[in-house]
Coordinates of C-alpha atoms in Angstrom, one line a residue:
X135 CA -0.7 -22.3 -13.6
X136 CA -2.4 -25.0 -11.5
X137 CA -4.4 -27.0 -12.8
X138 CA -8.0 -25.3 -12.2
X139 CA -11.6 -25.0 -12.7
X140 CA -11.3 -21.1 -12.6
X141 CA -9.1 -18.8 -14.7
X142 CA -7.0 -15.8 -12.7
X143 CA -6.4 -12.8 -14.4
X144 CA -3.0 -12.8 -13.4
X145 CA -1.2 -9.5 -15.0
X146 CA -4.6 -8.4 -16.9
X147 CA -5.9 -5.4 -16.3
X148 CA -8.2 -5.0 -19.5
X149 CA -12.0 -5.4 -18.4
X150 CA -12.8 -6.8 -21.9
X151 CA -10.0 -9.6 -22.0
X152 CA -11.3 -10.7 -18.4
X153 CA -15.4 -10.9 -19.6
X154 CA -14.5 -12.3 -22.6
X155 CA -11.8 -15.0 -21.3
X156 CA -14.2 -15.9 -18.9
X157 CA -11.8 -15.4 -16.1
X158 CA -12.5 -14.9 -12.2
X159 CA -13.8 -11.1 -12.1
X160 CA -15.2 -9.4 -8.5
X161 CA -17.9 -6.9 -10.0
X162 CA -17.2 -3.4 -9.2
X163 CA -19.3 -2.3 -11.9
X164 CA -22.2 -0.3 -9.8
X165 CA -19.1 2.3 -8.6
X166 CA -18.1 2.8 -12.1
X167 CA -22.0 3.4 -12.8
X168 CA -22.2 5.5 -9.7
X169 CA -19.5 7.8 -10.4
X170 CA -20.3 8.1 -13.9
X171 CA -23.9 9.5 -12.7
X172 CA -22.9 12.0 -10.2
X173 CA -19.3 13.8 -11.0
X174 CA -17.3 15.0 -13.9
X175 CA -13.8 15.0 -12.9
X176 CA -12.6 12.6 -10.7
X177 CA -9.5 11.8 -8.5
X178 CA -8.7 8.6 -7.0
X179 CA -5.6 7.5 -5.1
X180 CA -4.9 3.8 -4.6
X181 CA -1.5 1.6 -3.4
X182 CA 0.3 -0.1 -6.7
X183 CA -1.7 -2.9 -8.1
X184 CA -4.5 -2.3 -6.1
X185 CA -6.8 -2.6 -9.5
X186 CA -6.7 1.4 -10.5
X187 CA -6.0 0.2 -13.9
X188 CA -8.3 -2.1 -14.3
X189 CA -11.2 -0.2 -13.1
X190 CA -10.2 2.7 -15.4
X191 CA -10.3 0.4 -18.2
X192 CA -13.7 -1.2 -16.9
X193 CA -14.7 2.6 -17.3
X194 CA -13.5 2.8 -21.1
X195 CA -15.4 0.4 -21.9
X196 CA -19.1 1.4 -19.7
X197 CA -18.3 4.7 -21.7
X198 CA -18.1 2.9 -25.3
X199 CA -20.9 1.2 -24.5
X200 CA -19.7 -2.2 -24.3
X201 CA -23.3 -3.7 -23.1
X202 CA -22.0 -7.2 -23.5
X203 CA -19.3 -7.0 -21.9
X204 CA -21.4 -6.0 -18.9
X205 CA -24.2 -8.6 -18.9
X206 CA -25.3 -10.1 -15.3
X207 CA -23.0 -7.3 -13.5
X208 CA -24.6 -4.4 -11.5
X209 CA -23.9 -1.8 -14.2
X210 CA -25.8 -4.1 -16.9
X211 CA -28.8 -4.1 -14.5
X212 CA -28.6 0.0 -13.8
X213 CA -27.5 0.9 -17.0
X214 CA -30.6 1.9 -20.2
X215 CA -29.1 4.7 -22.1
X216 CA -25.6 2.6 -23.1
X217 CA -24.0 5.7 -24.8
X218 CA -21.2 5.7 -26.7
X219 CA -18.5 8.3 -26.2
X220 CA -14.7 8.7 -27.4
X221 CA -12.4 7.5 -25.0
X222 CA -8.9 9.1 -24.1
X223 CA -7.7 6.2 -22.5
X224 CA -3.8 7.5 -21.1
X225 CA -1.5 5.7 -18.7
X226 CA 1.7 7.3 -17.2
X227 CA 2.7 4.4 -15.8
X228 CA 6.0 4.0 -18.3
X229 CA 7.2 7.4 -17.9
X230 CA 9.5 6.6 -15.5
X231 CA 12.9 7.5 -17.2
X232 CA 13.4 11.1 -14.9
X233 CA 13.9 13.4 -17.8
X234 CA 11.4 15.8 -19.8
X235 CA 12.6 14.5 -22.9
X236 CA 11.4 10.8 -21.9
X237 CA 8.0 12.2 -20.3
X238 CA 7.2 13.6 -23.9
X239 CA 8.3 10.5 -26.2
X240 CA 6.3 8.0 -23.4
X241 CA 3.2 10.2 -23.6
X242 CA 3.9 11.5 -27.1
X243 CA 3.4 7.8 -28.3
X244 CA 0.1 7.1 -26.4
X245 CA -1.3 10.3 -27.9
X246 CA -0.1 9.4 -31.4
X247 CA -2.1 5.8 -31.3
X248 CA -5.1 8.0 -29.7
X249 CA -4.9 10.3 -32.9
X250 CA -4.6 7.1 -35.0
X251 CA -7.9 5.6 -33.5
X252 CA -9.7 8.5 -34.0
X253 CA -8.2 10.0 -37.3
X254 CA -7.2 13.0 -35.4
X255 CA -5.1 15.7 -37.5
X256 CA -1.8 16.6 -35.2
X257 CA 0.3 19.2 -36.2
X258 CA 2.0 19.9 -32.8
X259 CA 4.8 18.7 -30.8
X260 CA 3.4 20.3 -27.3
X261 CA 1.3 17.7 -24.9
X262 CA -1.3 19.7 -24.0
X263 CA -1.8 21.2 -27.2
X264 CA -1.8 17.7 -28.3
X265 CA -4.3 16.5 -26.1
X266 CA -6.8 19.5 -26.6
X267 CA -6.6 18.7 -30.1
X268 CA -7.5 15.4 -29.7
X269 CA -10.7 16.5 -27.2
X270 CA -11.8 18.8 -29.6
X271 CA -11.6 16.7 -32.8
X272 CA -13.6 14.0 -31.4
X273 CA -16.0 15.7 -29.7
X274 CA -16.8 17.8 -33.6
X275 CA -16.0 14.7 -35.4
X276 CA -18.2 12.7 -33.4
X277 CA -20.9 15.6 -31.7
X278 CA -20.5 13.6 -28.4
X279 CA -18.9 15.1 -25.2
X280 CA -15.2 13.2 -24.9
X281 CA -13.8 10.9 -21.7
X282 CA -10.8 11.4 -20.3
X283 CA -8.9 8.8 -18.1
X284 CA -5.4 9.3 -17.3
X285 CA -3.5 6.5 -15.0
X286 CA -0.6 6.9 -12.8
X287 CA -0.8 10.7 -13.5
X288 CA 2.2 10.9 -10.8
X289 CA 4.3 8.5 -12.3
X290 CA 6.6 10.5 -13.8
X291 CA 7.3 12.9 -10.4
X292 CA 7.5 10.3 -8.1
X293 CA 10.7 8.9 -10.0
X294 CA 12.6 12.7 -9.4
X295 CA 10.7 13.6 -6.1
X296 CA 14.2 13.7 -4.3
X297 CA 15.6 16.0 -6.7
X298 CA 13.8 19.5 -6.5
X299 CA 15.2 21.0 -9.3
X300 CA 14.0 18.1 -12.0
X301 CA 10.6 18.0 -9.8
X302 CA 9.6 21.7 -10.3
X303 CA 10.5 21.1 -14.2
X304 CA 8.7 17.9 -14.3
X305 CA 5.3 19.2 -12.2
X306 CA 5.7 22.7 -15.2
X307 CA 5.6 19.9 -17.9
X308 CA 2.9 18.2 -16.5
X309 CA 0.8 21.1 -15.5
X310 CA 0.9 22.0 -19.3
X311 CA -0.2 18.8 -20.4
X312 CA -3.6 18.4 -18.2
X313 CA -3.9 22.2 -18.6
X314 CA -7.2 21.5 -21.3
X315 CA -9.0 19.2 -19.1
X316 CA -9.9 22.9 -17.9
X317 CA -10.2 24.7 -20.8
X318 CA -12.3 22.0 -22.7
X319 CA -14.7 21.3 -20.1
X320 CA -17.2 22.0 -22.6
X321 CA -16.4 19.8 -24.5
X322 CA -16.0 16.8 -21.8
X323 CA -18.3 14.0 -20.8
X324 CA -16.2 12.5 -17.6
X325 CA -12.7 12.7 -16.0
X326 CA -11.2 10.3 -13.9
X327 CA -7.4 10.5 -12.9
X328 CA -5.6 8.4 -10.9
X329 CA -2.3 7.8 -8.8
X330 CA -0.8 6.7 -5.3
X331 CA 0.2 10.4 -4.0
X332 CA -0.8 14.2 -4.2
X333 CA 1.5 16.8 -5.3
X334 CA 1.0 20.3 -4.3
X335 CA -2.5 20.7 -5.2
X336 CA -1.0 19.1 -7.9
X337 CA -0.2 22.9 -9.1
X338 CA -1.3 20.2 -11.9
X339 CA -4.8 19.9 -11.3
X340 CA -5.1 23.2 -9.3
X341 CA -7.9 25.1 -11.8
X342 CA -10.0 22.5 -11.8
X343 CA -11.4 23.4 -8.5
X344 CA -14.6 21.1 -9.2
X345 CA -12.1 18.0 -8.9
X346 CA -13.9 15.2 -6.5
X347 CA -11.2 13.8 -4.1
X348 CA -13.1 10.1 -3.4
X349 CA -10.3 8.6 -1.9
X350 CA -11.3 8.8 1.7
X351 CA -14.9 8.3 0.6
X352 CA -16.8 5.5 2.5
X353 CA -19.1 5.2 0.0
X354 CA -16.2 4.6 -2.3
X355 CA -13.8 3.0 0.0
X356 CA -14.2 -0.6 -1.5
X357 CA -14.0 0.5 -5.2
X358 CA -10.8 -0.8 -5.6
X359 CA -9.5 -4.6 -3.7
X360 CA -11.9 -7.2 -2.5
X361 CA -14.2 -7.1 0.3
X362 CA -15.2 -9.7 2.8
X363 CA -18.3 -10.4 1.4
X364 CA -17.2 -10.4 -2.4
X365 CA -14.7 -13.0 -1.5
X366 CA -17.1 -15.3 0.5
X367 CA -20.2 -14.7 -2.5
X368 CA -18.1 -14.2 -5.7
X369 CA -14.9 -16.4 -4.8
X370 CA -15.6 -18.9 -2.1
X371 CA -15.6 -21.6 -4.4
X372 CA -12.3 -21.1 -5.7
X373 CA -11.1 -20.6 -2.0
X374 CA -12.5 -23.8 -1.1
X375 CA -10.3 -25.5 -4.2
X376 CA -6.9 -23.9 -2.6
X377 CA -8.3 -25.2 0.7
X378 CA -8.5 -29.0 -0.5
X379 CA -5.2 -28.2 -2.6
X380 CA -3.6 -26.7 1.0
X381 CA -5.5 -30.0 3.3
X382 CA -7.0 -27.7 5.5
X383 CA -10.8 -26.6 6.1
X384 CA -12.0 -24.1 3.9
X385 CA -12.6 -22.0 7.3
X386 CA -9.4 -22.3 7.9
X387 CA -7.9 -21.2 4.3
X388 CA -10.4 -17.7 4.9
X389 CA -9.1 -17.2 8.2
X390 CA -5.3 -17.3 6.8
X391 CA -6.1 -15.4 3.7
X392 CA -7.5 -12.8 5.8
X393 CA -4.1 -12.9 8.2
X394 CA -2.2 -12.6 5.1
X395 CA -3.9 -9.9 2.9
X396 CA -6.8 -8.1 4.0
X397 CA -6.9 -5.1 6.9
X398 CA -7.1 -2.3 4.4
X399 CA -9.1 0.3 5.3
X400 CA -9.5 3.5 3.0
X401 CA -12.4 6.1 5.0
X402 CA -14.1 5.9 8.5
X403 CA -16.4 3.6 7.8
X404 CA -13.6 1.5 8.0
X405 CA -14.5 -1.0 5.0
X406 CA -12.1 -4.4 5.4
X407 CA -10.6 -4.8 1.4
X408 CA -8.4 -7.4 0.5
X409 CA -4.9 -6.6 -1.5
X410 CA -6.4 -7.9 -5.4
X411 CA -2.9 -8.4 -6.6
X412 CA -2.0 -10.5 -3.9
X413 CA -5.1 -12.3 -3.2
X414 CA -5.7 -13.4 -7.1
X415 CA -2.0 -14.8 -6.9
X416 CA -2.5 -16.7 -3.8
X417 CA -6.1 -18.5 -5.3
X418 CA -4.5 -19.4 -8.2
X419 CA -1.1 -20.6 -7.1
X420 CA -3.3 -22.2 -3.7
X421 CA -0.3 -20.6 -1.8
X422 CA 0.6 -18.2 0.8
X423 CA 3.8 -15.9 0.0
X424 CA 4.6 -12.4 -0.1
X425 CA 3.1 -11.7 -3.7
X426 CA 3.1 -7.8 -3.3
X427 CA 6.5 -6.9 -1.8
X428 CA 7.6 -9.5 -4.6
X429 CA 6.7 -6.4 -7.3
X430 CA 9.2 -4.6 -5.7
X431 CA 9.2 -1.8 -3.1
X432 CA 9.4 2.0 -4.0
X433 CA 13.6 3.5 -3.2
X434 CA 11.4 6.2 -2.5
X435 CA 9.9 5.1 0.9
X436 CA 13.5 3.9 2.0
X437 CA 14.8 8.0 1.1
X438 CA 11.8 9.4 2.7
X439 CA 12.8 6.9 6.0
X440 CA 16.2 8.3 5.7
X441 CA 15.0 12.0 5.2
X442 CA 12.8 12.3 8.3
X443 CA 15.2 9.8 10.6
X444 CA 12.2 7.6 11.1
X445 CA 11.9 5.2 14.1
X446 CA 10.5 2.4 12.9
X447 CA 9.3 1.4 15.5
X448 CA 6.7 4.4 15.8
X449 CA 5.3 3.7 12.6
X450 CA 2.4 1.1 13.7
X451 CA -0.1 3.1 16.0
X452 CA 1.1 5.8 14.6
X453 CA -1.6 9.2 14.5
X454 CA -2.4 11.6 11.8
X455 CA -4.1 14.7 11.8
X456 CA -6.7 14.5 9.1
X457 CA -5.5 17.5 7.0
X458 CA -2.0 15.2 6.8
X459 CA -3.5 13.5 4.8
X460 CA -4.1 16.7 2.2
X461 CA -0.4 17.4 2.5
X462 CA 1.5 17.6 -0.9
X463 CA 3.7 14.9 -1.1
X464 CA 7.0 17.0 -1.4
X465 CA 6.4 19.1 1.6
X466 CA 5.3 16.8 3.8
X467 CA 6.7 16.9 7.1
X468 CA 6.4 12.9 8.1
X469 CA 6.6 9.8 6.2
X470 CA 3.2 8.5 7.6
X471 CA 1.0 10.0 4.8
X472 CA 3.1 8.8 1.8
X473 CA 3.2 4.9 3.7
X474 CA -0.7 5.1 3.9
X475 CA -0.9 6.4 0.1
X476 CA 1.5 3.7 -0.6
X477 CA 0.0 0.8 1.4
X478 CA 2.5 -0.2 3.7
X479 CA 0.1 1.3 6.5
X480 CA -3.8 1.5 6.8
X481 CA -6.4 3.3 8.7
X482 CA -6.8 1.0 12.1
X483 CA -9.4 3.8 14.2
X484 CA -10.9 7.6 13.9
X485 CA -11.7 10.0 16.4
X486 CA -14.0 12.4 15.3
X487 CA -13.7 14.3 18.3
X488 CA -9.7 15.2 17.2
X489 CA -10.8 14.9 13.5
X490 CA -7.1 12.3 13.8
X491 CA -6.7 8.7 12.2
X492 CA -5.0 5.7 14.0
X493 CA -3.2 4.0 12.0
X494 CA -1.2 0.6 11.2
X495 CA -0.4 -2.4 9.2
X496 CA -2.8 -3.8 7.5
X497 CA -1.7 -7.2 7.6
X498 CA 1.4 -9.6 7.5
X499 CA 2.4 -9.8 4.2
X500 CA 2.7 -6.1 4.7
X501 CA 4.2 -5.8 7.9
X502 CA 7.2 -9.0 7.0
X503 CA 7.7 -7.8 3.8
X504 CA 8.3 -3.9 4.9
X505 CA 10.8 -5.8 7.4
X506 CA 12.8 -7.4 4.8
X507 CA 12.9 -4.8 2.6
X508 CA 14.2 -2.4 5.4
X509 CA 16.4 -4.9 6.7
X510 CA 19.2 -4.1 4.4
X511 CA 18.8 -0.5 5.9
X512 CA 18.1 -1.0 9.4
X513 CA 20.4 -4.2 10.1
X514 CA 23.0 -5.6 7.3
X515 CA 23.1 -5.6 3.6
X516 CA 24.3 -8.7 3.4
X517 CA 20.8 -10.9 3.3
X518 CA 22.2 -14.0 2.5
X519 CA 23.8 -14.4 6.3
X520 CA 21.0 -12.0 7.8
X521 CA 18.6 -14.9 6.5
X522 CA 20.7 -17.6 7.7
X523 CA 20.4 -16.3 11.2
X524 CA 17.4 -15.5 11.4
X525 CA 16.1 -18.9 10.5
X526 CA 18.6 -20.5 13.6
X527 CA 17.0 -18.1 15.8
X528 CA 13.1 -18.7 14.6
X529 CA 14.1 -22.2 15.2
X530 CA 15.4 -21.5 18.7
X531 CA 12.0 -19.7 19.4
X532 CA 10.5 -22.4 17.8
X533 CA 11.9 -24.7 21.0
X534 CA 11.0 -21.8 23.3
X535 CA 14.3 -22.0 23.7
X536 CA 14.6 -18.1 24.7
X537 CA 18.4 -18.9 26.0
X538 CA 19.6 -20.1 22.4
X539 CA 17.3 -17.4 20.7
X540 CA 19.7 -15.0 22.4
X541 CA 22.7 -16.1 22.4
X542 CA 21.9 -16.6 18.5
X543 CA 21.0 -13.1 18.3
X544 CA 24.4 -11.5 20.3
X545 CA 26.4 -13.3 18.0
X546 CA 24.8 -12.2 15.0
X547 CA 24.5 -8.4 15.9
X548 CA 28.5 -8.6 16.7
X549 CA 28.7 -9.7 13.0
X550 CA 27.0 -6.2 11.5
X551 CA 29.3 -3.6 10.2
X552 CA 29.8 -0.5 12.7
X553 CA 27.1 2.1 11.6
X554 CA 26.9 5.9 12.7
X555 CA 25.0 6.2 15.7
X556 CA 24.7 2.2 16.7
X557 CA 25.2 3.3 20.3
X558 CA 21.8 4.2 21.2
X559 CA 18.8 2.6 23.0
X560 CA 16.7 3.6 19.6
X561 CA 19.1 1.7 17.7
X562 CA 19.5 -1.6 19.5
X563 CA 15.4 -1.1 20.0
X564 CA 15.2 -0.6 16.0
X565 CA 17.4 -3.4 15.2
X566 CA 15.6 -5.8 17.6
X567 CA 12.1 -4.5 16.1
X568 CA 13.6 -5.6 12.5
X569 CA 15.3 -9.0 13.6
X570 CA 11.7 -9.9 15.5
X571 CA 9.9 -8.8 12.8
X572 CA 11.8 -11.0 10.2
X573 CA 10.7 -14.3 12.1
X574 CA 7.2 -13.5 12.0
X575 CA 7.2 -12.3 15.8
X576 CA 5.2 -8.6 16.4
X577 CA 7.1 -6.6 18.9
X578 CA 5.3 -3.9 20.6
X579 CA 7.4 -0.7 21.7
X580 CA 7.4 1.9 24.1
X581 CA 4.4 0.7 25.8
X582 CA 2.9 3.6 28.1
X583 CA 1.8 2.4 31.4
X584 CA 0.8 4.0 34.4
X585 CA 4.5 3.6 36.2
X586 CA 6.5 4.2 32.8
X587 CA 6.6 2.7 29.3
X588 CA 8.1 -1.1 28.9
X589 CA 10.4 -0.9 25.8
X590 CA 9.5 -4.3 24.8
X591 CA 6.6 -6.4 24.4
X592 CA 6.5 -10.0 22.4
X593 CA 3.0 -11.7 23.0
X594 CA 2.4 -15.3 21.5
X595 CA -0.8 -17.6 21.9
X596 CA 1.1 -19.0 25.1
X597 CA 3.3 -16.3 26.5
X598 CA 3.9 -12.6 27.2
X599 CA 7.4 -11.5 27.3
X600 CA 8.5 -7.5 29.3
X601 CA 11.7 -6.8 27.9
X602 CA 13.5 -3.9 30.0
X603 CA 16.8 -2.6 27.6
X604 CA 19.8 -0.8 29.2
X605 CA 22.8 0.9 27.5
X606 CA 26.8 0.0 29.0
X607 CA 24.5 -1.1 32.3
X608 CA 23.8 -4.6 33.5
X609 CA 20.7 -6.6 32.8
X610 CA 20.3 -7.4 36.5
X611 CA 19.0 -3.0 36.6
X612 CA 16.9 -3.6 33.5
X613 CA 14.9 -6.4 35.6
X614 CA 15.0 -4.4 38.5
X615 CA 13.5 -1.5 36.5
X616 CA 10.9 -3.9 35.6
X617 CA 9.6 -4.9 39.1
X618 CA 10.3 -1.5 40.3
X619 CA 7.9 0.1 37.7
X620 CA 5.3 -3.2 38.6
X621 CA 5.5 -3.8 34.0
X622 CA 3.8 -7.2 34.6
X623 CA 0.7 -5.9 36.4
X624 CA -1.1 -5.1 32.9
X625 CA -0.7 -8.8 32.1
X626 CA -1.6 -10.2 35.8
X627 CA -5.4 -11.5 34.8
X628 CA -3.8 -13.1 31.8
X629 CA -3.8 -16.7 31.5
X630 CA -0.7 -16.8 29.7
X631 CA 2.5 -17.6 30.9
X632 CA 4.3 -14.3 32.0
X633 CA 8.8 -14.0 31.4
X634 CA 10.6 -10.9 32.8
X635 CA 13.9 -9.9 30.3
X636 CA 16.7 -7.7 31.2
X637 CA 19.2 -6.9 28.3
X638 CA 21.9 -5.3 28.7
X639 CA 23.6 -4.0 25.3
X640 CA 27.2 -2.5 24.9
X641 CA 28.1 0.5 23.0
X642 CA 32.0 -1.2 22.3
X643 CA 31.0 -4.7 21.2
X644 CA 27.8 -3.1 19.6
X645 CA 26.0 -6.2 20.8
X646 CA 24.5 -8.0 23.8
X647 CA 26.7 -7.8 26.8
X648 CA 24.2 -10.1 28.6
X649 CA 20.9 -11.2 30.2
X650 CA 18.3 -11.9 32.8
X651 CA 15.0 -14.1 32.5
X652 CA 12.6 -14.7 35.0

């Protein structure tokens, strides 16, 4: 690591190790306090490493009455009672394997340390029976009420979500296992559960109809990330040092931060948070890359894609009824739900009126990244070359050279492998999305005006570019079709420079056939 004033909790995610290394923490103690005052079971859902096991383990230790570790936070200063409970503290983050036989030996293990800890008796091989033998021997052994916090509770489903069969099987084993959290609810002090997605009422959680849903609560919509304001109080010092490590104003290292990792918005009262993960790894490396999509991006999203026959292009702007969002993952009926669960798309407006959610990217790690991880999919699997073009044409655009930008990309899309169905506008308008996309340049599709809706628009700081596309039909119609249809009178007030583009594409060369600019 650098050489720093601060320390970053890069891959920690136990609250004690962070107080007591003295590393760089953002308090989000007062939720914890909050929550721990007014519920007893508790469900949160969050993106990956958005923090959801580090607040669970910020929980442990508020419930075993860690005081120390929570001197000058908000919960130190709320807190008088500092109670100390037994903690079941389980993650199902590394029961990944797909089979019932590796869901029992990952969780088996965690509950054998648990029974360890506590000097529980075990005489079982069953999960749940397991886990309400646990509750109830610490809660006589002890005479305290017991906490339960269970991580990445959908883990292990998410891994066999494609395969119905193994799902049902998996969701029965599960449902077993959390089955006491209802039956011992006299015997609990607190519940919190976490994951990214929502299975069919979980059939998992289903009897524990007193389960409080906070993920689309403003009050809670900052409980996990970094807000504006915690980054500016809490952390501007160390974004100052990456500033002056970066030669730029510290202004300026906020402002491209912000570009780079914020936009999340998780209720209406549409709360700005930062992505922690990425945000932590950019301070502490003072450096601007893709540290999220570098964790790797779910196969999962790419099958659901595939599944529903998604235009990629529709996904930004896209709308959602709010009772999508309460959709069990498996039956869902659009992709849009699971990529807002998942992070790749945020909450950009809501209309009460419709009860319906607007929403988009968040930001551009986001938005580049989904790019090149659908690139492989959408375009070529052969990244090295796809790369290699695409940095000749980002340097053509770089000369405004729209001519050699073109010409760059006809050559290139002759080069792709035929694919099923590459003889549509949706295709061509996909693949143009993607190649945009991966040199940083936002496209906006199918844009409605009053006359019709312009299939292209590319808007930089200096320019704004109509791009008409026509199938086996010259390029000369598409920029008729443009003047025709009066697509520049949206732009007429603007001060930018304003460029006319007819492409024409052909279904036999799979390609561009050719082009007009004006």
């Amino acid at each position: 690591m650098l050489n720093s004033k601060f320390r970053y909790p890069i891959g920690i995610q136990t609250f004690a190790e962070i107080r007591e290394g003295g590393y760089i923490y953002a308090d989000k103690t007062g939720y914890v306090y909050s929550l721990a005052q007014q519920f007893k079971f508790v469900f949160l859902s969050r993106p990956r490493r958005f923090g959801k096991s580090l607040l669970l383990s910020t929980m442990k230790s508020y419930f075993e009455g860690r005081r120390d570790l929570f001197e000058s936070l908000e919960a130190g200063r709320l807190e008088t009672q500092w109670e100390q409970y037994p903690v079941l503290h389980i993650s199902l983050a590394s029961a990944k394997g797909g089979t019932i036989e590796n869901l029992n030996e990952m969780v088996g293990n965690k509950l054998s340390w648990l029974e360890d800890k506590y000097d529980i008796h075990n005489d079982s091989k069953e999960l749940g029976r397991r886990l309400e033998n646990l509750i109830k021997g610490c809660h006589d052994k002890f005479h305290k009420n017991v906490v339960v916090l269970i991580d990445e509770y959908d883990a292990p489903l998410l891994t066999v979500m494609h395969n119905p069969e193994m799902l049902d099987k998996m969701r029965m084993a599960l449902r077993a296992f959390y089955a006491p959290l209802k039956d011992c609810d006299e015997f609990l002090r607190f519940v919190f559960i976490t994951g990214i997605s929502k299975f069919s009422q979980l059939s998992i959680f289903s009897e524990l109809n007193n389960l409080k849903r906070i993920t689309m609560v403003p009050e809670f919509s900052a409980i996990c990330g970094i807000t504006e304001q915690e980054l500016h109080e809490q952390w501007g010092d160390a974004v100052a040092e990456m500033a002056a490590d970066m030669g730029v104003s510290t202004e300026e290292a906020f402002r491209l931060l912000k570009e780079k990792y914020d936009g999340y918005h998780f209720a209406k009262d549409m709360t700005d948070v930062y992505n922690p993960f990425s945000l932590l790894n950019a301070l502490a490396d003072r450096d601007l890359q893709a540290h999220w999509f570098e964790t790797g991006t779910p196969t999962v999203l790419v099958n659901m894609l595939k599944k529903f026959g998604t235009d990629i292009t529709r996904l930004d702007d896209s709308v959602a009824a709010s009772e999508e969002f309460d959709a069990p993952t498996e039956q869902m009926k659009s992709v849009i739900p699971l990529f807002y669960q998942s992070g790749y798309l945020t909450i950009k407006d809501y209309d009460r009126e419709t009860d319906t959610y607007t929403l988009g990217y968040p930001n551009s790690e986001v938005y580049q990244g989904l790019m090149r991880t659908l690139a492989p999919y959408y375009v070529w699997d052969d990244t090295l070359s796809t790369s290699n073009s695409i940095v000749d044409m980002y340097r053509a655009l770089r000369k405004n050279d729209l001519e050699e930008m073109l010409e760059r990309l006809k050559v290139f899309l002759a080069s792709i492998p035929y694919a099923e169905g590459a003889n549509t506008e949706g295709h061509f308008l996909q693949l143009l999305y993607v190649v945009f996309s991966l040199m940083g340049r936002y496209l906006l599709t199918e844009v409605r005006t009053a006359t019709g809706r312009i299939d292209v628009v590319w808007q930089s700081r200096t320019d704004v570019y109509v791009f008409e596309l026509k199938i086996d039909q010259s390029a000369q119609k598409a920029l008729q079709q443009i003047n025709e249809k009066g697509y520049l009178i949206p732009f007429c007030y603007d001060e930018r420079s304003l460029h006319k583009i007819g492409l024409s594409f052909s279904t036999k060369t799979r390609t561009i056939e050719e082009w007009v600019i004006e």
